[in-house]
Amino acid sequence: MNLAVIGTGYVGLVAGTCFAESGNDVICVDIDKTKISALVKGRVPFYEPGLEELVRKNLEEQRLFFTTDLEEAVHKSTIIFIAVGTPQGEDGKANTEQVLKTAKSISRVMNGARTIVTKSTVPVGTAGEIRRVMTATTPHPVAVISNPEFLKEGAAVEDFMKPDRVVLGGDDSQAIEMLKELYEPFVRTGNPILVMDTASAEMSKYASNAMLATKISFINEVSGLCEKVGADVGQVRRVIGLDRRIGPHFIFPGVGYGGSCFPKDIRAAIAMGDEEITMPLLRAVEQVNDHQKLILVEKVRGHFGSDLTGRTFAVWGLSFKPRTDDMREAPSVVVIEDLLIGGARVQAYDPEAMAEAKKIFGDRIRYANRNYEALQGADALLIITDWNEFRRPNFQRIKEFLKSPVVIDGRNLYDPAEMRRMGFTYYSIGRKNG
Ligand SMILES: NC(=O)c1ccc[n+]([C@@H]2O[C@H](COP(=O)([O-])OP(=O)(O)OC[C@H]3O[C@@H](n4cnc5c(N)ncnc54)[C@H](O)[C@@H]3O)[C@@H](O)[C@H]2O)c1
């Protein structure tokens, strides 16, 4: 099939590349010239495991093309995916300006019937708005299908290649059949393609992210209670996770959720309810999360006192989760800003997100080239992101480099008893202090 994907960010680039990998001819379009000129040379402008190799392979095979020329892409494609951003707008609502602008630009250059597929996460009703905007501009037939994307950054290629399910919302049977055919190679193991109306498809993405965020805030709230009453959230988590109605996934306590999706999608879901459906549960999910992002600094102040002037803290992990360099709404930003306000100095290390961190903090913090380098002369180590390389460090070296052996772990990576035995003062989430 001949496809175009508009927007070559995390979602558009992964989708376009994976569609090319299954044999389609794909033209990826972006307005960002720097991004496109890097991609033309096979360079992916962000970190996503396995993606760059796949982009290069499909560029070489001449199935994948990058351009800023929307008209060319529209003329050469029958199916056009919209994967541009839907950032948080006023009152928490999702801002669909980029999506509608893209739809209008497509309709201006259309020279025949096209199927438009929304991959961006959009509020219920957006498919209808796209159709209205486009039919007002072009005489050619337009089918609009909602196809929300569920991939996770850090495992995006695998998620796209083997989705748990594919959701198609729309009532144009010809377009639905074409998309089913397109997705067929990705669901060979029997995972379903679910066809529904556009409102349910659009809603399902918000409901999915809302449930995942709820699980995180739930276990974080439980971890606070565990600390207060002297229970161990690790044990509690295992018990509840073995209940098949609950399941073991996504109930790890930590420093709160971040990233480009959960925070904005939860706010957008709340905003969709307007004044009629006030969404008390999701408001609480957000409130718990806002508090959780401050938990590490509360522990820092509990240990060192409220005045942090002259103190230096090492931070391991800056991206909002491992295997990505994405720092949008990352808990690390809240933690570091709070430490800086308190008068402390910060020395940070992340395996992939250093360039992103420099854009946010500039010269307000120090950047280490290696994880141990960040520890030199620091009063304590704070662990914010659970990158694999932080799981089994050389504790002797940590002790040698730190001014005092204090570790404040936001991801419960280590055993409290073992840490105590090695001479550390160890704080973690929802467990007794070491
Ligand atoms: N990142 C994720 O993990 C994820 C997962 C599922 C769904 N989503 C949703 O997918 C959408 C895209 O997210 P993302 O993280 O890929 O965003 P992103 O910011 O990484 O990428 C968006 C891209 O669109 C480009 N763009 C904007 N306007 C354009 C236009 N008029 N024409 C061409 N290109 C244009 C931008 O330059 C940018 O490269 C959002 O709605 C998001 O909520 C994201």
GROMACS .gro file of C-alpha atoms and ligand atoms in nm:
model
  478
    1MET     CA    1   0.000   0.000   0.000
    2ASN     CA    2   0.103   0.363  -0.044
    3LEU     CA    3   0.092   0.545   0.285
    4ALA     CA    4   0.175   0.889   0.422
    5VAL     CA    5   0.237   0.964   0.788
    6ILE     CA    6   0.218   1.328   0.892
    7GLY     CA    7   0.429   1.409   1.199
    8THR     CA    8   0.751   1.216   1.255
    9GLY     CA    9   0.768   1.222   1.635
   10TYR     CA   10   0.773   0.918   1.862
   11VAL     CA   11   0.446   0.786   1.723
   12GLY     CA   12   0.459   0.889   1.356
   13LEU     CA   13   0.816   0.775   1.301
   14VAL     CA   14   0.762   0.438   1.467
   15ALA     CA   15   0.434   0.381   1.280
   16GLY     CA   16   0.579   0.487   0.943
   17THR     CA   17   0.891   0.276   0.986
   18CYS     CA   18   0.702  -0.033   1.099
   19PHE     CA   19   0.456  -0.002   0.810
   20ALA     CA   20   0.753   0.019   0.572
   21GLU     CA   21   0.910  -0.283   0.743
   22SER     CA   22   0.601  -0.486   0.654
   23GLY     CA   23   0.644  -0.399   0.285
   24ASN     CA   24   0.444  -0.079   0.233
   25ASP     CA   25   0.575   0.235   0.062
   26VAL     CA   26   0.566   0.506   0.325
   27ILE     CA   27   0.629   0.880   0.299
   28CYS     CA   28   0.681   1.050   0.635
   29VAL     CA   29   0.619   1.424   0.649
   30ASP     CA   30   0.716   1.680   0.911
   31ILE     CA   31   0.727   2.059   0.922
   32ASP     CA   32   1.053   2.041   1.118
   33LYS     CA   33   1.324   2.070   0.848
   34THR     CA   34   1.607   1.979   1.087
   35LYS     CA   35   1.429   1.658   1.185
   36ILE     CA   36   1.366   1.563   0.822
   37SER     CA   37   1.722   1.632   0.710
   38ALA     CA   38   1.851   1.408   0.992
   39LEU     CA   39   1.601   1.134   0.905
   40VAL     CA   40   1.690   1.145   0.534
   41LYS     CA   41   2.044   1.051   0.644
   42GLY     CA   42   1.910   0.772   0.867
   43ARG     CA   43   1.958   0.958   1.194
   44VAL     CA   44   1.672   0.938   1.446
   45PRO     CA   45   1.655   1.262   1.645
   46PHE     CA   46   1.552   1.089   1.970
   47TYR     CA   47   1.644   0.769   2.152
   48GLU     CA   48   1.420   0.468   2.093
   49PRO     CA   49   1.574   0.118   2.105
   50GLY     CA   50   1.592  -0.055   1.766
   51LEU     CA   51   1.433   0.230   1.571
   52GLU     CA   52   1.737   0.377   1.397
   53GLU     CA   53   1.844   0.038   1.257
   54LEU     CA   54   1.494  -0.013   1.117
   55VAL     CA   55   1.481   0.337   0.968
   56ARG     CA   56   1.818   0.283   0.793
   57LYS     CA   57   1.718  -0.059   0.662
   58ASN     CA   58   1.393   0.069   0.512
   59LEU     CA   59   1.560   0.381   0.370
   60GLU     CA   60   1.808   0.153   0.193
   61GLU     CA   61   1.528  -0.070   0.066
   62GLN     CA   62   1.361   0.248  -0.067
   63ARG     CA   63   1.031   0.181   0.103
   64LEU     CA   64   1.063   0.469   0.350
   65PHE     CA   65   1.093   0.834   0.249
   66PHE     CA   66   1.113   1.158   0.444
   67THR     CA   67   1.003   1.497   0.321
   68THR     CA   68   0.861   1.834   0.422
   69ASP     CA   69   0.651   1.834   0.103
   70LEU     CA   70   0.297   1.749   0.212
   71GLU     CA   71   0.152   1.781  -0.138
   72GLU     CA   72   0.384   1.518  -0.283
   73ALA     CA   73   0.303   1.281   0.003
   74VAL     CA   74  -0.073   1.330  -0.034
   75HIS     CA   75  -0.062   1.276  -0.411
   76LYS     CA   76   0.134   0.951  -0.378
   77SER     CA   77  -0.072   0.795  -0.095
   78THR     CA   78  -0.415   0.643  -0.051
   79ILE     CA   79  -0.407   0.628   0.330
   80ILE     CA   80  -0.280   0.926   0.529
   81PHE     CA   81  -0.205   0.896   0.901
   82ILE     CA   82  -0.211   1.206   1.120
   83ALA     CA   83   0.040   1.167   1.406
   84VAL     CA   84   0.109   1.527   1.504
   85GLY     CA   85   0.111   1.649   1.865
   86THR     CA   86  -0.198   1.718   2.076
   87PRO     CA   87  -0.043   1.911   2.365
   88GLN     CA   88  -0.229   2.026   2.670
   89GLY     CA   89  -0.430   2.338   2.596
   90GLU     CA   90  -0.632   2.575   2.811
   91ASP     CA   91  -0.822   2.424   3.107
   92GLY     CA   92  -0.634   2.097   3.055
   93LYS     CA   93  -0.817   2.026   2.728
   94ALA     CA   94  -0.621   1.856   2.450
   95ASN     CA   95  -0.525   2.114   2.189
   96THR     CA   96  -0.621   1.970   1.850
   97GLU     CA   97  -0.499   2.270   1.651
   98GLN     CA   98  -0.210   2.078   1.486
   99VAL     CA   99  -0.443   1.791   1.392
  100LEU     CA  100  -0.710   2.015   1.236
  101LYS     CA  101  -0.449   2.229   1.062
  102THR     CA  102  -0.292   1.916   0.915
  103ALA     CA  103  -0.635   1.789   0.802
  104LYS     CA  104  -0.706   2.120   0.631
  105SER     CA  105  -0.365   2.126   0.462
  106ILE     CA  106  -0.421   1.771   0.333
  107SER     CA  107  -0.765   1.858   0.192
  108ARG     CA  108  -0.622   2.161   0.012
  109VAL     CA  109  -0.385   1.944  -0.195
  110MET     CA  110  -0.599   1.629  -0.238
  111ASN     CA  111  -0.644   1.521  -0.600
  112GLY     CA  112  -0.875   1.225  -0.537
  113ALA     CA  113  -1.044   1.019  -0.261
  114ARG     CA  114  -0.835   0.959   0.053
  115THR     CA  115  -0.861   0.776   0.385
  116ILE     CA  116  -0.749   0.988   0.679
  117VAL     CA  117  -0.647   0.802   0.993
  118THR     CA  118  -0.596   0.975   1.329
  119LYS     CA  119  -0.314   0.822   1.530
  120SER     CA  120  -0.279   1.125   1.755
  121THR     CA  121  -0.463   1.102   2.086
  122VAL     CA  122  -0.766   1.325   2.036
  123PRO     CA  123  -1.080   1.409   2.235
  124VAL     CA  124  -1.407   1.243   2.142
  125GLY     CA  125  -1.561   1.421   1.845
  126THR     CA  126  -1.235   1.505   1.668
  127ALA     CA  127  -1.294   1.256   1.383
  128GLY     CA  128  -1.618   1.440   1.306
  129GLU     CA  129  -1.440   1.776   1.318
  130ILE     CA  130  -1.171   1.649   1.080
  131ARG     CA  131  -1.439   1.534   0.838
  132ARG     CA  132  -1.615   1.874   0.855
  133VAL     CA  133  -1.293   2.071   0.807
  134MET     CA  134  -1.190   1.857   0.511
  135THR     CA  135  -1.522   1.831   0.327
  136ALA     CA  136  -1.551   2.210   0.349
  137THR     CA  137  -1.222   2.242   0.161
  138THR     CA  138  -1.213   1.955  -0.092
  139PRO     CA  139  -1.471   1.812  -0.333
  140HIS     CA  140  -1.302   1.469  -0.313
  141PRO     CA  141  -1.444   1.193  -0.087
  142VAL     CA  142  -1.283   1.165   0.258
  143ALA     CA  143  -1.311   0.866   0.494
  144VAL     CA  144  -1.198   0.939   0.851
  145ILE     CA  145  -1.090   0.652   1.074
  146SER     CA  146  -0.984   0.679   1.437
  147ASN     CA  147  -0.688   0.451   1.512
  148PRO     CA  148  -0.549   0.538   1.856
  149GLU     CA  149  -0.192   0.431   1.928
  150PHE     CA  150  -0.102   0.237   2.242
  151LEU     CA  151   0.277   0.200   2.202
  152LYS     CA  152   0.508   0.268   2.496
  153GLU     CA  153   0.822   0.477   2.453
  154GLY     CA  154   1.122   0.255   2.527
  155ALA     CA  155   0.949  -0.048   2.369
  156ALA     CA  156   0.776   0.135   2.085
  157VAL     CA  157   0.893  -0.080   1.793
  158GLU     CA  158   0.801  -0.404   1.965
  159ASP     CA  159   0.465  -0.266   2.079
  160PHE     CA  160   0.385  -0.149   1.728
  161MET     CA  161   0.493  -0.474   1.566
  162LYS     CA  162   0.300  -0.688   1.817
  163PRO     CA  163   0.011  -0.480   1.949
  164ASP     CA  164  -0.219  -0.627   2.217
  165ARG     CA  165  -0.503  -0.498   1.999
  166VAL     CA  166  -0.564  -0.263   1.709
  167VAL     CA  167  -0.856  -0.024   1.739
  168LEU     CA  168  -1.034   0.107   1.431
  169GLY     CA  169  -1.318   0.353   1.472
  170GLY     CA  170  -1.532   0.453   1.175
  171ASP     CA  171  -1.823   0.358   0.954
  172ASP     CA  172  -1.667   0.354   0.607
  173SER     CA  173  -1.650  -0.021   0.543
  174GLN     CA  174  -1.410   0.008   0.250
  175ALA     CA  175  -1.163   0.213   0.455
  176ILE     CA  176  -1.197  -0.026   0.750
  177GLU     CA  177  -1.124  -0.325   0.524
  178MET     CA  178  -0.815  -0.152   0.383
  179LEU     CA  179  -0.684  -0.081   0.733
  180LYS     CA  180  -0.756  -0.435   0.848
  181GLU     CA  181  -0.545  -0.557   0.557
  182LEU     CA  182  -0.269  -0.311   0.647
  183TYR     CA  183  -0.260  -0.429   1.009
  184GLU     CA  184  -0.296  -0.800   0.930
  185PRO     CA  185   0.084  -0.868   0.941
  186PHE     CA  186   0.099  -0.721   1.294
  187VAL     CA  187  -0.169  -0.944   1.446
  188ARG     CA  188  -0.067  -1.282   1.310
  189THR     CA  189  -0.055  -1.426   1.663
  190GLY     CA  190  -0.429  -1.373   1.691
  191ASN     CA  191  -0.451  -1.045   1.878
  192PRO     CA  192  -0.774  -0.874   1.775
  193ILE     CA  193  -0.853  -0.584   1.546
  194LEU     CA  194  -1.148  -0.417   1.716
  195VAL     CA  195  -1.383  -0.221   1.491
  196MET     CA  196  -1.616   0.031   1.653
  197ASP     CA  197  -1.764   0.379   1.622
  198THR     CA  198  -1.522   0.674   1.628
  199ALA     CA  199  -1.637   0.804   1.970
  200SER     CA  200  -1.563   0.470   2.139
  201ALA     CA  201  -1.226   0.442   1.961
  202GLU     CA  202  -1.125   0.793   2.067
  203MET     CA  203  -1.249   0.732   2.420
  204SER     CA  204  -1.071   0.398   2.454
  205LYS     CA  205  -0.728   0.565   2.441
  206TYR     CA  206  -0.814   0.802   2.726
  207ALA     CA  207  -0.975   0.523   2.929
  208SER     CA  208  -0.667   0.306   2.882
  209ASN     CA  209  -0.422   0.574   2.997
  210ALA     CA  210  -0.655   0.675   3.281
  211MET     CA  211  -0.660   0.316   3.410
  212LEU     CA  212  -0.281   0.287   3.391
  213ALA     CA  213  -0.229   0.618   3.572
  214THR     CA  214  -0.485   0.510   3.834
  215LYS     CA  215  -0.286   0.191   3.900
  216ILE     CA  216   0.029   0.397   3.955
  217SER     CA  217  -0.136   0.647   4.188
  218PHE     CA  218  -0.313   0.363   4.371
  219ILE     CA  219   0.010   0.179   4.455
  220ASN     CA  220   0.184   0.506   4.541
  221GLU     CA  221  -0.092   0.594   4.785
  222VAL     CA  222  -0.072   0.244   4.935
  223SER     CA  223   0.307   0.284   4.966
  224GLY     CA  224   0.258   0.602   5.173
  225LEU     CA  225   0.025   0.411   5.404
  226CYS     CA  226   0.275   0.123   5.425
  227GLU     CA  227   0.546   0.364   5.541
  228LYS     CA  228   0.318   0.511   5.805
  229VAL     CA  229   0.205   0.177   5.952
  230GLY     CA  230   0.536  -0.009   5.913
  231ALA     CA  231   0.440  -0.246   5.628
  232ASP     CA  232   0.651  -0.329   5.321
  233VAL     CA  233   0.486  -0.228   4.993
  234GLY     CA  234   0.696  -0.487   4.808
  235GLN     CA  235   0.529  -0.769   5.001
  236VAL     CA  236   0.188  -0.608   4.972
  237ARG     CA  237   0.231  -0.564   4.597
  238ARG     CA  238   0.314  -0.932   4.552
  239VAL     CA  239   0.005  -1.037   4.743
  240ILE     CA  240  -0.236  -0.815   4.554
  241GLY     CA  241  -0.068  -0.890   4.220
  242LEU     CA  242  -0.138  -1.263   4.259
  243ASP     CA  243  -0.510  -1.194   4.263
  244ARG     CA  244  -0.605  -1.258   3.903
  245ARG     CA  245  -0.868  -0.986   3.915
  246ILE     CA  246  -0.586  -0.738   3.986
  247GLY     CA  247  -0.275  -0.881   3.817
  248PRO     CA  248   0.095  -0.807   3.877
  249HIS     CA  249   0.152  -0.544   3.608
  250PHE     CA  250   0.197  -0.173   3.653
  251ILE     CA  251   0.168  -0.168   4.032
  252PHE     CA  252   0.525  -0.066   4.115
  253PRO     CA  253   0.561   0.221   4.362
  254GLY     CA  254   0.784   0.509   4.256
  255VAL     CA  255   0.818   0.882   4.217
  256GLY     CA  256   0.502   0.931   4.013
  257TYR     CA  257   0.416   0.908   3.647
  258GLY     CA  258   0.539   1.156   3.387
  259GLY     CA  259   0.603   1.161   3.014
  260SER     CA  260   0.422   1.310   2.721
  261CYS     CA  261   0.102   1.108   2.759
  262PHE     CA  262  -0.030   1.021   3.105
  263PRO     CA  263  -0.027   1.373   3.258
  264LYS     CA  264  -0.182   1.545   2.956
  265ASP     CA  265  -0.426   1.265   2.878
  266ILE     CA  266  -0.555   1.248   3.236
  267ARG     CA  267  -0.609   1.626   3.235
  268ALA     CA  268  -0.778   1.603   2.893
  269ALA     CA  269  -1.009   1.326   3.017
  270ILE     CA  270  -1.102   1.538   3.320
  271ALA     CA  271  -1.162   1.837   3.091
  272MET     CA  272  -1.382   1.626   2.861
  273GLY     CA  273  -1.620   1.573   3.153
  274ASP     CA  274  -1.661   1.954   3.179
  275GLU     CA  275  -1.881   2.059   3.469
  276GLU     CA  276  -2.133   1.778   3.435
  277ILE     CA  277  -1.913   1.474   3.496
  278THR     CA  278  -1.659   1.601   3.745
  279MET     CA  279  -1.432   1.292   3.734
  280PRO     CA  280  -1.341   1.286   4.107
  281LEU     CA  281  -1.137   0.968   4.070
  282LEU     CA  282  -0.908   1.103   3.795
  283ARG     CA  283  -0.867   1.432   3.981
  284ALA     CA  284  -0.748   1.231   4.282
  285VAL     CA  285  -0.514   1.026   4.059
  286GLU     CA  286  -0.352   1.350   3.948
  287GLN     CA  287  -0.338   1.492   4.299
  288VAL     CA  288  -0.168   1.178   4.434
  289ASN     CA  289   0.080   1.195   4.147
  290ASP     CA  290   0.166   1.561   4.206
  291HIS     CA  291   0.242   1.478   4.568
  292GLN     CA  292   0.440   1.167   4.476
  293LYS     CA  293   0.680   1.369   4.262
  294LEU     CA  294   0.781   1.557   4.581
  295ILE     CA  295   0.835   1.245   4.793
  296LEU     CA  296   1.211   1.221   4.735
  297VAL     CA  297   1.274   1.581   4.836
  298GLU     CA  298   1.058   1.527   5.146
  299LYS     CA  299   1.290   1.241   5.234
  300VAL     CA  300   1.594   1.460   5.162
  301ARG     CA  301   1.459   1.729   5.396
  302GLY     CA  302   1.367   1.466   5.656
  303HIS     CA  303   1.732   1.359   5.664
  304PHE     CA  304   1.924   1.683   5.606
  305GLY     CA  305   1.677   1.943   5.740
  306SER     CA  306   1.485   2.204   5.544
  307ASP     CA  307   1.782   2.428   5.459
  308LEU     CA  308   1.975   2.258   5.181
  309THR     CA  309   2.218   2.545   5.122
  310GLY     CA  310   2.567   2.414   5.055
  311ARG     CA  311   2.450   2.057   5.007
  312THR     CA  312   2.523   1.865   4.688
  313PHE     CA  313   2.305   1.585   4.557
  314ALA     CA  314   2.383   1.326   4.295
  315VAL     CA  315   2.090   1.230   4.075
  316TRP     CA  316   2.080   0.907   3.875
  317GLY     CA  317   1.812   0.901   3.606
  318LEU     CA  318   1.651   1.199   3.434
  319SER     CA  319   1.422   1.059   3.165
  320PHE     CA  320   1.062   0.995   3.277
  321LYS     CA  321   1.127   0.622   3.247
  322PRO     CA  322   1.410   0.395   3.130
  323ARG     CA  323   1.492   0.327   2.762
  324THR     CA  324   1.391   0.674   2.646
  325ASP     CA  325   1.546   1.021   2.645
  326ASP     CA  326   1.204   1.183   2.682
  327MET     CA  327   1.191   1.427   2.975
  328ARG     CA  328   0.844   1.572   2.914
  329GLU     CA  329   0.678   1.605   3.259
  330ALA     CA  330   0.954   1.386   3.409
  331PRO     CA  331   0.951   1.359   3.790
  332SER     CA  332   1.326   1.439   3.780
  333VAL     CA  333   1.245   1.796   3.673
  334VAL     CA  334   1.024   1.852   3.979
  335VAL     CA  335   1.280   1.694   4.213
  336ILE     CA  336   1.576   1.890   4.075
  337GLU     CA  337   1.391   2.223   4.067
  338ASP     CA  338   1.289   2.166   4.428
  339LEU     CA  339   1.647   2.088   4.533
  340LEU     CA  340   1.772   2.401   4.354
  341ILE     CA  341   1.506   2.618   4.522
  342GLY     CA  342   1.624   2.474   4.855
  343GLY     CA  343   1.976   2.605   4.780
  344ALA     CA  344   2.134   2.269   4.691
  345ARG     CA  345   2.370   2.185   4.405
  346VAL     CA  346   2.284   1.896   4.173
  347GLN     CA  347   2.516   1.661   3.980
  348ALA     CA  348   2.315   1.450   3.738
  349TYR     CA  349   2.366   1.149   3.518
  350ASP     CA  350   2.138   0.969   3.272
  351PRO     CA  351   2.245   0.712   3.009
  352GLU     CA  352   2.044   0.882   2.729
  353ALA     CA  353   1.873   1.201   2.844
  354MET     CA  354   2.173   1.433   2.904
  355ALA     CA  355   2.108   1.642   2.591
  356GLU     CA  356   1.741   1.684   2.686
  357ALA     CA  357   1.839   1.775   3.043
  358LYS     CA  358   2.076   2.045   2.915
  359LYS     CA  359   1.784   2.205   2.729
  360ILE     CA  360   1.587   2.221   3.054
  361PHE     CA  361   1.848   2.306   3.318
  362GLY     CA  362   2.126   2.473   3.115
  363ASP     CA  363   2.416   2.551   3.347
  364ARG     CA  364   2.204   2.541   3.664
  365ILE     CA  365   2.319   2.186   3.738
  366ARG     CA  366   2.636   1.985   3.670
  367TYR     CA  367   2.636   1.695   3.425
  368ALA     CA  368   2.840   1.381   3.484
  369ASN     CA  369   2.971   1.164   3.200
  370ARG     CA  370   2.937   0.846   3.404
  371ASN     CA  371   2.715   0.740   3.692
  372TYR     CA  372   2.995   0.725   3.953
  373GLU     CA  373   3.127   1.065   3.846
  374ALA     CA  374   2.797   1.222   3.959
  375LEU     CA  375   2.862   1.100   4.313
  376GLN     CA  376   3.188   1.285   4.373
  377GLY     CA  377   3.158   1.499   4.686
  378ALA     CA  378   2.779   1.459   4.703
  379ASP     CA  379   2.592   1.441   5.034
  380ALA     CA  380   2.353   1.175   4.901
  381LEU     CA  381   2.253   0.983   4.591
  382LEU     CA  382   1.896   1.017   4.464
  383ILE     CA  383   1.770   0.752   4.220
  384ILE     CA  384   1.484   0.873   4.004
  385THR     CA  385   1.473   0.650   3.693
  386ASP     CA  386   1.521   0.272   3.705
  387TRP     CA  387   1.767   0.227   3.420
  388ASN     CA  388   1.910  -0.126   3.419
  389GLU     CA  389   2.264  -0.007   3.484
  390PHE     CA  390   2.157   0.131   3.824
  391ARG     CA  391   2.026  -0.205   3.944
  392ARG     CA  392   2.356  -0.371   4.040
  393PRO     CA  393   2.612  -0.096   4.095
  394ASN     CA  394   2.941  -0.127   4.279
  395PHE     CA  395   2.829  -0.019   4.625
  396GLN     CA  396   3.186   0.010   4.750
  397ARG     CA  397   3.254   0.274   4.486
  398ILE     CA  398   2.930   0.454   4.572
  399LYS     CA  399   3.047   0.473   4.934
  400GLU     CA  400   3.394   0.592   4.838
  401PHE     CA  401   3.266   0.875   4.618
  402LEU     CA  402   2.982   1.003   4.838
  403LYS     CA  403   3.061   1.243   5.122
  404SER     CA  404   2.814   1.053   5.340
  405PRO     CA  405   2.668   0.708   5.258
  406VAL     CA  406   2.306   0.817   5.205
  407VAL     CA  407   2.096   0.671   4.922
  408ILE     CA  408   1.741   0.791   4.857
  409ASP     CA  409   1.590   0.549   4.611
  410GLY     CA  410   1.271   0.644   4.427
  411ARG     CA  411   1.245   0.306   4.253
  412ASN     CA  412   1.308   0.050   4.530
  413LEU     CA  413   1.604  -0.098   4.343
  414TYR     CA  414   1.791  -0.234   4.645
  415ASP     CA  415   1.728  -0.453   4.948
  416PRO     CA  416   1.699  -0.233   5.261
  417ALA     CA  417   1.857  -0.494   5.493
  418GLU     CA  418   2.152  -0.543   5.257
  419MET     CA  419   2.201  -0.167   5.226
  420ARG     CA  420   2.204  -0.135   5.604
  421ARG     CA  421   2.456  -0.418   5.631
  422MET     CA  422   2.684  -0.235   5.385
  423GLY     CA  423   2.668   0.076   5.602
  424PHE     CA  424   2.428   0.291   5.400
  425THR     CA  425   2.148   0.505   5.531
  426TYR     CA  426   1.888   0.399   5.280
  427TYR     CA  427   1.547   0.545   5.210
  428SER     CA  428   1.305   0.393   4.961
  429ILE     CA  429   0.933   0.407   4.883
  430GLY     CA  430   0.680   0.234   5.108
  431ARG     CA  431   0.938   0.033   5.302
  432LYS     CA  432   1.108   0.076   5.638
  433ASN     CA  433   1.418   0.298   5.631
  434GLY     CA  434   1.748   0.118   5.610
  435LIG     N1  435   0.474   0.946   2.265
  435LIG     C1  436   0.399   0.843   2.297
  435LIG     O1  437   0.441   0.751   2.368
  435LIG     C2  438   0.257   0.833   2.246
  435LIG     C3  439   0.190   0.711   2.254
  435LIG     C4  440   0.059   0.703   2.204
  435LIG     C5  441  -0.002   0.815   2.151
  435LIG     N2  442   0.066   0.934   2.147
  435LIG     C6  443  -0.001   1.049   2.087
  435LIG     O2  444   0.047   1.064   1.953
  435LIG     C7  445   0.057   1.203   1.916
  435LIG     C8  446   0.199   1.238   1.878
  435LIG     O3  447   0.282   1.218   1.989
  435LIG     P1  448   0.441   1.218   1.978
  435LIG     O4  449   0.496   1.185   2.112
  435LIG     O5  450   0.482   1.139   1.859
  435LIG     O6  451   0.465   1.375   1.948
  435LIG     P2  452   0.599   1.448   1.901
  435LIG     O7  453   0.590   1.584   1.956
  435LIG     O8  454   0.716   1.361   1.930
  435LIG     O9  455   0.584   1.453   1.741
  435LIG     C9  456   0.490   1.531   1.673
  435LIG    C10  457   0.554   1.572   1.539
  435LIG    O10  458   0.456   1.635   1.459
  435LIG    C11  459   0.521   1.738   1.384
  435LIG     N3  460   0.420   1.832   1.335
  435LIG    C12  461   0.347   1.923   1.403
  435LIG     N4  462   0.265   1.989   1.319
  435LIG    C13  463   0.285   1.937   1.196
  435LIG    C14  464   0.229   1.963   1.067
  435LIG     N5  465   0.135   2.055   1.050
  435LIG     N6  466   0.275   1.889   0.963
  435LIG    C15  467   0.370   1.796   0.980
  435LIG     N7  468   0.425   1.767   1.099
  435LIG    C16  469   0.384   1.837   1.205
  435LIG    C17  470   0.617   1.797   1.484
  435LIG    O11  471   0.720   1.871   1.420
  435LIG    C18  472   0.669   1.669   1.554
  435LIG    O12  473   0.784   1.619   1.488
  435LIG    C19  474   0.003   1.279   2.038
  435LIG    O13  475  -0.134   1.301   2.021
  435LIG    C20  476   0.027   1.182   2.152
  435LIG    O14  477  -0.063   1.205   2.259
  435LIG    C21  478   0.193   0.945   2.192
   0.00000   0.00000   0.00000
